[in-house]
Tab-separated table of C-alpha atoms in Angstrom:
chain	number	residue	atom	x	y	z
A	155	MET	CA	-11.564	-8.927	21.594
A	156	ASN	CA	-13.784	-10.600	24.156
A	157	THR	CA	-11.134	-12.727	25.858
A	158	LYS	CA	-7.913	-11.615	27.640
A	159	ILE	CA	-4.511	-12.191	26.023
A	160	LYS	CA	-2.571	-15.011	27.720
A	161	VAL	CA	1.006	-14.509	27.572
A	162	LEU	CA	3.985	-16.567	27.978
A	163	LEU	CA	7.212	-14.724	29.378
A	164	VAL	CA	10.592	-15.939	28.393
A	165	ASP	CA	13.316	-14.078	30.150
A	166	ASP	CA	16.342	-15.469	32.567
A	167	HIS	CA	16.167	-12.623	34.999
A	168	ALA	CA	13.847	-12.524	37.692
A	169	VAL	CA	13.642	-8.926	37.907
A	170	VAL	CA	12.939	-8.368	34.491
A	171	ARG	CA	10.212	-10.875	34.389
A	172	ALA	CA	8.595	-9.040	37.328
A	173	GLY	CA	8.935	-5.848	35.303
A	174	PHE	CA	6.839	-7.553	32.526
A	175	ARG	CA	4.414	-8.656	34.374
A	176	MET	CA	3.425	-5.437	35.878
A	177	LEU	CA	3.806	-3.659	32.878
A	178	LEU	CA	1.615	-6.172	30.990
A	179	SER	CA	-0.895	-6.858	33.808
A	180	ALA	CA	-1.984	-3.219	33.759
A	181	GLN	CA	-3.487	-3.714	30.157
A	182	GLU	CA	-7.089	-4.346	30.078
A	183	SER	CA	-6.565	-6.562	27.102
A	184	ILE	CA	-4.105	-8.818	29.121
A	185	GLY	CA	-5.323	-11.645	31.114
A	186	GLU	CA	-3.172	-14.625	32.578
A	187	ILE	CA	0.638	-14.649	32.297
A	188	LEU	CA	2.953	-17.214	33.020
A	189	ASP	CA	6.787	-16.593	33.084
A	190	ILE	CA	9.820	-19.137	32.615
A	191	ASP	CA	13.919	-18.329	32.714
A	192	CYS	CA	15.072	-20.046	29.906
A	193	GLY	CA	14.459	-21.149	26.240
A	194	GLU	CA	14.631	-24.884	27.147
A	195	LEU	CA	11.229	-24.818	28.651
A	196	VAL	CA	9.156	-22.969	25.921
A	197	ILE	CA	7.907	-25.894	23.893
A	198	GLN	CA	6.545	-27.517	27.429
A	199	GLU	CA	5.035	-24.586	28.590
A	200	TYR	CA	3.377	-23.598	25.318
A	201	ARG	CA	2.185	-26.987	25.167
A	202	GLN	CA	0.682	-26.721	28.534
A	203	PHE	CA	-0.433	-22.735	29.251
A	204	GLN	CA	-1.487	-22.686	25.324
A	205	PRO	CA	-0.669	-18.679	25.412
A	206	ASP	CA	-2.045	-16.497	22.710
A	207	VAL	CA	1.630	-14.670	22.587
A	208	VAL	CA	5.252	-15.451	23.536
A	209	VAL	CA	7.275	-12.656	24.794
A	210	MET	CA	10.713	-13.601	24.257
A	211	ASP	CA	14.176	-12.259	25.162
A	212	LEU	CA	17.070	-13.226	23.007
A	213	SER	CA	20.245	-13.121	25.579
A	214	MET	CA	19.739	-16.054	27.384
A	215	PRO	CA	22.021	-18.909	28.719
A	216	GLY	CA	21.497	-22.434	27.200
A	217	ILE	CA	20.138	-22.517	23.865
A	218	GLY	CA	19.258	-18.855	23.781
A	219	GLY	CA	16.120	-16.947	22.570
A	220	LEU	CA	16.611	-17.320	18.580
A	221	GLU	CA	16.977	-21.054	18.931
A	222	ALA	CA	14.160	-21.183	21.224
A	223	ILE	CA	12.060	-19.303	18.800
A	224	ARG	CA	13.251	-21.717	15.883
A	225	ARG	CA	12.152	-24.664	17.633
A	226	LEU	CA	8.778	-23.464	18.696
A	227	ILE	CA	7.731	-22.311	15.468
A	228	LYS	CA	9.266	-25.579	13.993
A	229	GLN	CA	6.405	-27.489	16.439
A	230	TYR	CA	3.922	-24.710	16.335
A	231	ASN	CA	3.690	-22.976	13.147
A	232	ASN	CA	1.354	-20.784	14.374
A	233	ALA	CA	2.678	-19.583	17.621
A	234	LEU	CA	3.080	-15.860	17.993
A	235	VAL	CA	6.218	-14.370	19.392
A	236	VAL	CA	7.177	-11.035	20.349
A	237	VAL	CA	11.068	-10.268	20.797
A	238	TYR	CA	11.740	-7.619	23.585
A	239	SER	CA	15.636	-7.424	23.754
A	240	ILE	CA	18.392	-5.080	24.570
A	241	HIS	CA	19.779	-5.326	20.726
A	242	ASP	CA	18.715	-2.696	18.763
A	243	GLU	CA	21.046	-3.273	15.499
A	244	ALA	CA	19.133	-4.414	12.483
A	245	ILE	CA	20.668	-7.793	12.104
A	246	TYR	CA	19.105	-8.854	15.249
A	247	VAL	CA	15.878	-7.785	14.227
A	248	GLU	CA	16.615	-9.794	10.821
A	249	ARG	CA	17.449	-13.109	12.673
A	250	ALA	CA	14.452	-13.024	14.999
A	251	MET	CA	12.048	-12.374	12.243
A	252	GLN	CA	13.760	-14.938	10.070
A	253	ALA	CA	13.501	-17.507	12.928
A	254	GLY	CA	9.509	-16.772	13.073
A	255	ALA	CA	9.224	-14.035	15.509
A	256	LYS	CA	5.848	-11.668	14.479
A	257	GLY	CA	7.238	-8.637	16.623
A	258	TYR	CA	10.547	-6.964	18.042
A	259	VAL	CA	10.679	-4.207	20.796
A	260	THR	CA	14.101	-3.127	22.495
A	261	LYS	CA	13.763	-2.984	26.203
A	262	ASN	CA	14.512	0.760	26.056
A	263	SER	CA	11.284	1.730	24.800
A	264	ALA	CA	8.289	3.443	26.286
A	265	PRO	CA	6.500	0.421	28.705
A	266	GLU	CA	3.368	0.909	26.497
A	267	ILE	CA	5.274	-0.216	23.028
A	268	LEU	CA	5.608	-3.685	24.432
A	269	ALA	CA	1.891	-4.177	25.154
A	270	GLU	CA	0.796	-2.427	21.899
A	271	ALA	CA	3.138	-5.135	20.205
A	272	VAL	CA	1.292	-7.906	21.903
A	273	GLN	CA	-2.171	-6.678	20.736
A	274	LYS	CA	-1.138	-6.348	17.015
A	275	VAL	CA	0.625	-9.613	16.726
A	276	VAL	CA	-2.433	-11.482	18.448
A	277	GLN	CA	-4.773	-9.310	15.995
A	278	GLY	CA	-2.569	-10.630	12.894
A	279	GLU	CA	-0.175	-7.790	12.413
A	280	ASN	CA	3.519	-7.768	12.299
A	281	TYR	CA	5.071	-5.120	14.800
A	282	ILE	CA	8.691	-3.875	14.676
A	283	GLU	CA	9.353	-0.852	16.802
A	284	SER	CA	9.278	2.407	14.951
A	285	ASN	CA	12.633	3.358	15.320
A	286	LEU	CA	13.869	-0.323	14.165
A	287	SER	CA	11.786	0.101	11.293
A	288	SER	CA	13.647	3.291	9.992
A	289	VAL	CA	17.109	1.312	10.833
A	290	LEU	CA	16.031	-1.516	8.517
A	291	ASP	CA	14.835	1.050	5.455
A	292	ASP	CA	17.906	2.948	5.653
A	293	GLU	CA	20.129	-0.101	5.100
A	294	SER	CA	22.101	0.007	2.071
A	295	GLU	CA	21.594	-2.796	-0.810
A	296	GLN	CA	25.168	-4.175	-0.165
A	297	ASP	CA	24.685	-4.199	3.554
A	298	ALA	CA	21.346	-6.088	3.203
A	299	GLU	CA	22.791	-8.789	1.101
A	300	LEU	CA	25.458	-8.998	3.627
A	301	TYR	CA	23.315	-9.785	6.061
A	302	ARG	CA	21.352	-12.182	4.500
A	303	GLU	CA	24.904	-14.170	3.743
A	304	VAL	CA	25.838	-14.160	7.475
A	305	ILE	CA	22.104	-14.863	8.367
A	306	ASP	CA	22.167	-18.036	6.064
A	307	LEU	CA	25.537	-18.898	7.115
A	308	LEU	CA	25.505	-19.066	10.846
A	309	SER	CA	23.204	-21.280	13.028
A	310	PRO	CA	21.229	-19.338	15.856
A	311	ARG	CA	24.125	-20.549	18.426
A	312	GLU	CA	26.545	-19.602	16.320
A	313	PHE	CA	25.277	-16.304	15.767
A	314	ASP	CA	25.264	-15.927	19.695
A	315	VAL	CA	28.469	-16.927	20.048
A	316	PHE	CA	29.914	-15.154	17.085
A	317	CYS	CA	28.752	-11.739	18.682
A	318	LEU	CA	30.511	-12.683	21.972
A	319	LEU	CA	33.613	-13.306	20.316
A	320	ALA	CA	33.472	-10.612	18.050
A	321	LYS	CA	33.036	-8.251	21.114
A	322	GLY	CA	36.556	-9.170	22.543
A	323	MET	CA	35.154	-12.487	24.796
A	324	ASN	CA	37.567	-15.465	24.518
A	325	ALA	CA	36.040	-18.879	24.484
A	326	HIS	CA	35.883	-19.109	28.328
A	327	GLU	CA	34.480	-16.239	28.758
A	328	ALA	CA	31.739	-16.704	26.220
A	329	SER	CA	31.314	-20.385	27.535
A	330	GLU	CA	30.445	-18.841	30.967
A	331	GLN	CA	27.924	-16.280	29.201
A	332	LEU	CA	25.909	-18.546	27.487
A	333	CYS	CA	26.216	-21.637	29.978
A	334	LEU	CA	27.767	-23.829	27.830
A	335	GLY	CA	31.092	-26.050	27.881
A	336	TYR	CA	34.456	-24.632	26.997
A	337	LYS	CA	35.057	-27.304	24.113
A	338	THR	CA	31.540	-26.289	22.483
A	339	VAL	CA	32.071	-22.933	22.158
A	340	ALA	CA	35.468	-23.849	20.937
A	341	ASN	CA	33.928	-26.003	18.595
A	342	TYR	CA	31.321	-23.030	17.701
A	343	SER	CA	34.256	-20.821	17.409
A	344	THR	CA	35.887	-23.042	14.666
A	345	GLN	CA	33.179	-23.589	12.586
A	346	ILE	CA	32.194	-20.051	12.492
A	347	LYS	CA	35.647	-18.811	11.351
A	348	HIS	CA	35.396	-21.338	8.511
A	349	LYS	CA	31.916	-20.542	7.593
A	350	LEU	CA	33.433	-16.572	7.515
A	351	ASN	CA	36.512	-17.310	6.059
A	352	ALA	CA	38.061	-15.701	9.067
A	353	ASN	CA	41.168	-16.628	11.040
A	354	THR	CA	41.434	-14.364	13.941
A	355	ALA	CA	39.521	-12.507	16.363
A	356	ALA	CA	40.284	-9.284	14.710
A	357	GLU	CA	38.735	-10.181	11.587
A	358	LEU	CA	35.471	-11.411	13.363
A	359	ALA	CA	35.307	-7.980	14.955
A	360	HIS	CA	35.614	-6.545	11.718
A	361	ILE	CA	32.646	-8.501	10.156
A	362	ALA	CA	30.517	-7.527	13.161
A	363	MET	CA	31.397	-4.123	12.726
A	364	ALA	CA	30.353	-4.166	9.264
A	365	LEU	CA	26.867	-5.875	10.164
A	366	GLY	CA	26.369	-3.301	13.301
A	367	VAL	CA	26.773	-6.144	15.976
A	368	VAL	CA	29.930	-4.054	17.173
A	369	LYS	CA	29.849	-0.235	17.171
A	370	ARG	CA	32.589	1.299	15.297
């Protein structure tokens, strides 16, 4: 590749973005890097900066990473996105790839893995970190069907709220975590329970454990 890869970094933590920049800029193949702190700015900055690849966190306030990916791909269907997330559960990988990501790497992976993922995706390949691939391969047919059903039922933001509620947060705590209004999260909670046929937080937690979102 003669031209260096332009990267747009999206993460709400300044320290993490600084680490990303240092990690990627050390690679010969990586050129200009622009970083932003929220999903709401992705389309605007993508249009102006025209990156070769977007490195996207999932857990961010506002619209969050999954919805940001979905919106970006809807407007720019050739956009290349590599997710770089703390989440190593299969369902997060499934949802990110369904939203349109081409790569998925966890933040506890070796530093060179992210750079490798960026290069592979720009070359036209999909890239899922090797240990995550094995997790996906090990899913039972029943588990995979359950993933599919929940993915089809919940919007990206509903999924974010579902995960927080299932981990024991109340609507007030989830609204603070996601920087959403309390009434908005309460409405999401009602919609989620209706869609999943769950009446209590305990039932949501049970579904989340079955999906691997909450550890047993």
